[in-house]
Coordinates of C-alpha atoms and ligand atoms in Angstrom, one line a residue:
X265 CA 99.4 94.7 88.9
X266 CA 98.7 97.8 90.8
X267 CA 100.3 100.8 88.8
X268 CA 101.3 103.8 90.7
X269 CA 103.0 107.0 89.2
X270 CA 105.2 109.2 91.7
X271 CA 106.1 112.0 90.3
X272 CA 108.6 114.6 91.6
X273 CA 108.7 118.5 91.3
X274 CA 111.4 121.1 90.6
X275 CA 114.9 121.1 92.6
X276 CA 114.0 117.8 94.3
X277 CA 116.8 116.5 92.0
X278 CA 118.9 118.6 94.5
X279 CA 117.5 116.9 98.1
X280 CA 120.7 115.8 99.9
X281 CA 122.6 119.0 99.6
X282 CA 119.8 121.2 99.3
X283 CA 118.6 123.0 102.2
X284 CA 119.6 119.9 104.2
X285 CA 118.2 122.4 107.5
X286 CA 114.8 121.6 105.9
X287 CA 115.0 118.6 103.3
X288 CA 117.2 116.7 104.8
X289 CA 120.4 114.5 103.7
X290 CA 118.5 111.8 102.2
X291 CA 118.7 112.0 98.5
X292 CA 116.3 111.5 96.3
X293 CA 117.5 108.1 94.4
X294 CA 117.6 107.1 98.2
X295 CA 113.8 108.2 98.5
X296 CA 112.6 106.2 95.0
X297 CA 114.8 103.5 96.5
X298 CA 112.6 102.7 99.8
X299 CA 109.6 103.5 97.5
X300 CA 110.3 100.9 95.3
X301 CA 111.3 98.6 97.7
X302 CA 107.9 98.9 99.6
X303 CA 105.7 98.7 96.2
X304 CA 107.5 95.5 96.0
X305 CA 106.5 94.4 99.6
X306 CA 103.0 95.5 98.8
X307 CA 103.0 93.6 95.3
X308 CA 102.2 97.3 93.7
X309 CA 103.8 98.3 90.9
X310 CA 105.9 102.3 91.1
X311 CA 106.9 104.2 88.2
X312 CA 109.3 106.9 89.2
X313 CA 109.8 109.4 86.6
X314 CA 111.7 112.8 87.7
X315 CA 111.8 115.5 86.3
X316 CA 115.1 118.1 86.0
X317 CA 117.7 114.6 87.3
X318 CA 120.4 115.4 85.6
X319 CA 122.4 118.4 85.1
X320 CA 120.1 121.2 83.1
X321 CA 118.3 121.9 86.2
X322 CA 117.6 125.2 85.0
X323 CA 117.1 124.6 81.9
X324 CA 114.1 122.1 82.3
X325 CA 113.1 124.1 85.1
X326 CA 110.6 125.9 83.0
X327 CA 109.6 123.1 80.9
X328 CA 108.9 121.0 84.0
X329 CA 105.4 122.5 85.0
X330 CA 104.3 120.9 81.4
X331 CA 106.2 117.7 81.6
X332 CA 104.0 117.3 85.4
X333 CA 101.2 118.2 83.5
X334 CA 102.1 115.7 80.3
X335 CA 102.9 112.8 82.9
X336 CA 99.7 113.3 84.9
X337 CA 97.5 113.4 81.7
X338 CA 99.2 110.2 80.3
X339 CA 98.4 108.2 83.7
X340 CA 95.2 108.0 82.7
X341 CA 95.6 105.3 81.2
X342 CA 97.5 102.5 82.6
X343 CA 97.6 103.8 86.1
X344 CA 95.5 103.5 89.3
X345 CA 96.8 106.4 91.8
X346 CA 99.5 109.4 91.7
X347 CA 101.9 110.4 94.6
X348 CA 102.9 113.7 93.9
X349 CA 105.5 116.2 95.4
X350 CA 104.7 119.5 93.2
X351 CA 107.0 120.9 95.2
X352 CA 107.1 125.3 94.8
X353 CA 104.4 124.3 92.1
X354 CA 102.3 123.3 94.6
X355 CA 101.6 126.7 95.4
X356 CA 101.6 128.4 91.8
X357 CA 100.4 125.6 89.4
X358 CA 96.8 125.8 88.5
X359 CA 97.6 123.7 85.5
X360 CA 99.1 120.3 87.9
X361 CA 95.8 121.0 89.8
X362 CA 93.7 120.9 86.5
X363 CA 95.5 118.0 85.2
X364 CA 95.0 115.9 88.5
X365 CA 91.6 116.9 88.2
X366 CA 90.6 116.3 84.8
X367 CA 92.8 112.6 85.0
X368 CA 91.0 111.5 88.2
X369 CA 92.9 109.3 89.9
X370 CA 93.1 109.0 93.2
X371 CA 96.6 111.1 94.4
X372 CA 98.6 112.0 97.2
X373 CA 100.3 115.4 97.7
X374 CA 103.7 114.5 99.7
X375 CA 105.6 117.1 101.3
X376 CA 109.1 116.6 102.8
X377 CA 109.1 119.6 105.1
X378 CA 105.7 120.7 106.5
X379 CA 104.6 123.7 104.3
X380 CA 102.1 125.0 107.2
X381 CA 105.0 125.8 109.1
X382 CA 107.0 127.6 107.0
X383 CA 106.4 131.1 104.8
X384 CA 102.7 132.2 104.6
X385 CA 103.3 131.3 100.3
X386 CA 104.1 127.9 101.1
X387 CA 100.8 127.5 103.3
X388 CA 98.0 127.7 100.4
X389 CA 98.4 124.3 97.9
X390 CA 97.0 124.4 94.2
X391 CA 96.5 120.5 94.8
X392 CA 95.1 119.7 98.0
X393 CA 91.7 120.5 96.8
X394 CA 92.0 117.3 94.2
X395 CA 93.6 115.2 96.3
X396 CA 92.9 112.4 98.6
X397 CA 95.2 113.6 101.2
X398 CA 98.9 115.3 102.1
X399 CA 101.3 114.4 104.1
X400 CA 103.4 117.3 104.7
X401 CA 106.7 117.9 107.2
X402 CA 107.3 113.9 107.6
X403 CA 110.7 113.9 105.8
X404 CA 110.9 111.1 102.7
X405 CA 108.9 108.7 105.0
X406 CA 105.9 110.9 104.1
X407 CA 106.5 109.0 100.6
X408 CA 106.2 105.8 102.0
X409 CA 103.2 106.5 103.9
X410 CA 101.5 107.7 101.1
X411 CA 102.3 104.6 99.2
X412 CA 100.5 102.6 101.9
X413 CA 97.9 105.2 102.2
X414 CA 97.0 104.9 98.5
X415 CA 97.2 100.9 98.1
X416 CA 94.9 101.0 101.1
X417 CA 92.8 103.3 99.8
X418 CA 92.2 101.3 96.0
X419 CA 92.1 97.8 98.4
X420 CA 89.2 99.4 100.1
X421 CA 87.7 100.9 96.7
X422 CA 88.2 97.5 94.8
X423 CA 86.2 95.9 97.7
X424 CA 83.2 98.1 97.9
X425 CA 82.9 98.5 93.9
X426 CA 82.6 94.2 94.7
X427 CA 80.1 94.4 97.4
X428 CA 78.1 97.1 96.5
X429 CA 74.2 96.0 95.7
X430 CA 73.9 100.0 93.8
X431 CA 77.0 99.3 91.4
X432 CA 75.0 95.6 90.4
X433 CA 71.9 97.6 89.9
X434 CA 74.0 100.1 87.0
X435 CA 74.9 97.1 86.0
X436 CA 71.9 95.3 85.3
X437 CA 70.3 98.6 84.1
X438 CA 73.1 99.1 81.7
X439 CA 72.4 95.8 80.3
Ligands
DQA706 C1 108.4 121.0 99.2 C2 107.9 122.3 99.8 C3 107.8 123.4 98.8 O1 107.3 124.6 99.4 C4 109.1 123.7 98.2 O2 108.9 124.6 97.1 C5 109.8 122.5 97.7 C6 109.7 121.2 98.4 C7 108.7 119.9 100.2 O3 108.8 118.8 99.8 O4 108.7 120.2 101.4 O5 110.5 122.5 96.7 O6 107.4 120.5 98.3

């Protein structure tokens, strides 16, 4: 079973009251809902873990930028990709970026509202650089697009790892 994480940044607890101009009314069990019901469709298994859900948002607010970091580093193991809404870390967190990095799987950056659009310190993301792709100002179907985006992506990687005559050569020479 294909194991994805999705992991969600600070004050996305908050999405269908907050800023509903810019987020939107859905909220976000609503979000991990359609997730979930699309891994299903697509056989892939999601593990939704949120930070700050709950009602010390503030008070896990400054833990959360190590929990991300915790999470990413234990999807090494046991995971295949990462869909990731950093959300204002995205712009400020080195350490999510490092983490992604170092853990190397393949992740997407989700954005509800398009950050490109918006103020110029919402235009440079920390973890673009190590990711596969973002989808940014597509509401919560960005999420689901980057579900399919990802599964697609590991189909495609599965089948060339298969075919390819150079990894049966490291093979062999392994040996
Ligand atoms: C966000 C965009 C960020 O700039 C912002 O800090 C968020 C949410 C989005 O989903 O549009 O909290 O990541």
């Amino acid at each position: 079973m294909r194991r994805i994480l999705v992991l969600h940044g600070p004050n996305l607890n908050l999405l269908g009251t907050r800023e509903q101009s810019v987020y939107g009314n859905q909220s976000l069990d609503s979000i991990d809902s359609a997730l979930i019901k699309l891994a299903q469709d697509l056989g892939v298994e999601v593990d939704v873990r949120q930070s700050n859900r709950g009602v010390e948002v503030d008070v896990r607010q400054s833990n959360s930028e190590g929990e991300l970091v915790n999470w990413i580093q234990e999807s090494g193991t046991g995971y295949q990709g990462i869909i990731i809404n950093p959300a204002a870390y995205t712009h400020t967190s080195i350490a999510i970026r490092d983490a992604l990095a170092a853990v190397g799987l393949p992740t997407v950056e989700v954005h509800l509202s398009n950050i490109h659009q918006r103020e110029p310190f919402r235009h440079h993301s920390h973890v673009a650089g190590v990711a596969l792709g973002q989808i940014s100002g597509l509401g919560p179907t960005g999420y689901l697009l980057a579900l399919r985006g990802l599964h697609d992506h590991l189909s495609a990687q599965k089948k060339f790892k298969k075919s390819s005559p150079g990894s049966r050569r490291q093979k062999s020479a392994s040996r």
